[in-house]
Amino acid sequence: MEFDASVLIKRSDDMKLPSEADQQLMTLHCKHCSTILADSLGVCGEVKSMDFIMCLRVTNDVVVSGKMESGHEGKLANCIYSSVKCRNCCSVLGKVVHATPLHMAMIRSIFLLLKANISCYILNSSSMVKATTLTFDLKPLGERMNEVRLQIEAQLDHLMHMRSRLFSSSIASQSDKQGAHAV
């Protein structure tokens, strides 16, 4: 599946995503051929020091090289990884790290897409932006759970209020009926 440029309304290179509460849904595309590689639901964060987007899942258009490489210098020193390429244009998109030192364990077996090679289509604004202009930080799970708990409590309060109004209305209706029968 490829991106259809006729759907694009506007292009913005400096767009910033709203706060985490308003998390935007988007698709991630190959910068070179616009092939869809992943979506924001599969994103699990970013490695800012290496400019990678971390993805748990990608489309079948992302191909993992069978050749494993060993990092000898830089941030991926002492790591074993495979390159990740676009199936359509064969551009290198990033890496999948198979083995790391303990301090980098969080990136093992995760698709690491290099932000410089990715464009993002923001669904609700119909705009294509460079991934380098976006932040892919995710809130800690505990923070999100607390937000969900607060939302559920607010809904429960609302339902309890509606229940009490319904109960009061029911009692008033019954007393009106009893008063009408007494006359």
GROMACS .gro file of N, CA, C and O in nm, residues 4 6 28 52 54 67:
model
   24
    4ASP      N    1  -0.115   0.808  -0.118
    4ASP     CA    2  -0.171   0.876  -0.233
    4ASP      C    3  -0.158   1.026  -0.211
    4ASP      O    4  -0.227   1.085  -0.128
    6SER      N    5  -0.267   1.273  -0.366
    6SER     CA    6  -0.385   1.354  -0.395
    6SER      C    7  -0.467   1.382  -0.270
    6SER      O    8  -0.547   1.474  -0.267
   28LEU      N    9   0.352   0.626   0.941
   28LEU     CA   10   0.492   0.654   0.915
   28LEU      C   11   0.524   0.602   0.776
   28LEU      O   12   0.487   0.489   0.741
   52PHE      N   13   1.626   0.774   1.663
   52PHE     CA   14   1.545   0.661   1.618
   52PHE      C   15   1.404   0.669   1.675
   52PHE      O   16   1.386   0.706   1.791
   54MET      N   17   1.115   0.420   1.794
   54MET     CA   18   1.104   0.279   1.835
   54MET      C   19   0.965   0.228   1.800
   54MET      O   20   0.865   0.285   1.842
   67LYS      N   21   2.155  -1.033   0.700
   67LYS     CA   22   2.294  -1.017   0.741
   67LYS      C   23   2.301  -0.942   0.875
   67LYS      O   24   2.245  -0.834   0.890
   0.00000   0.00000   0.00000
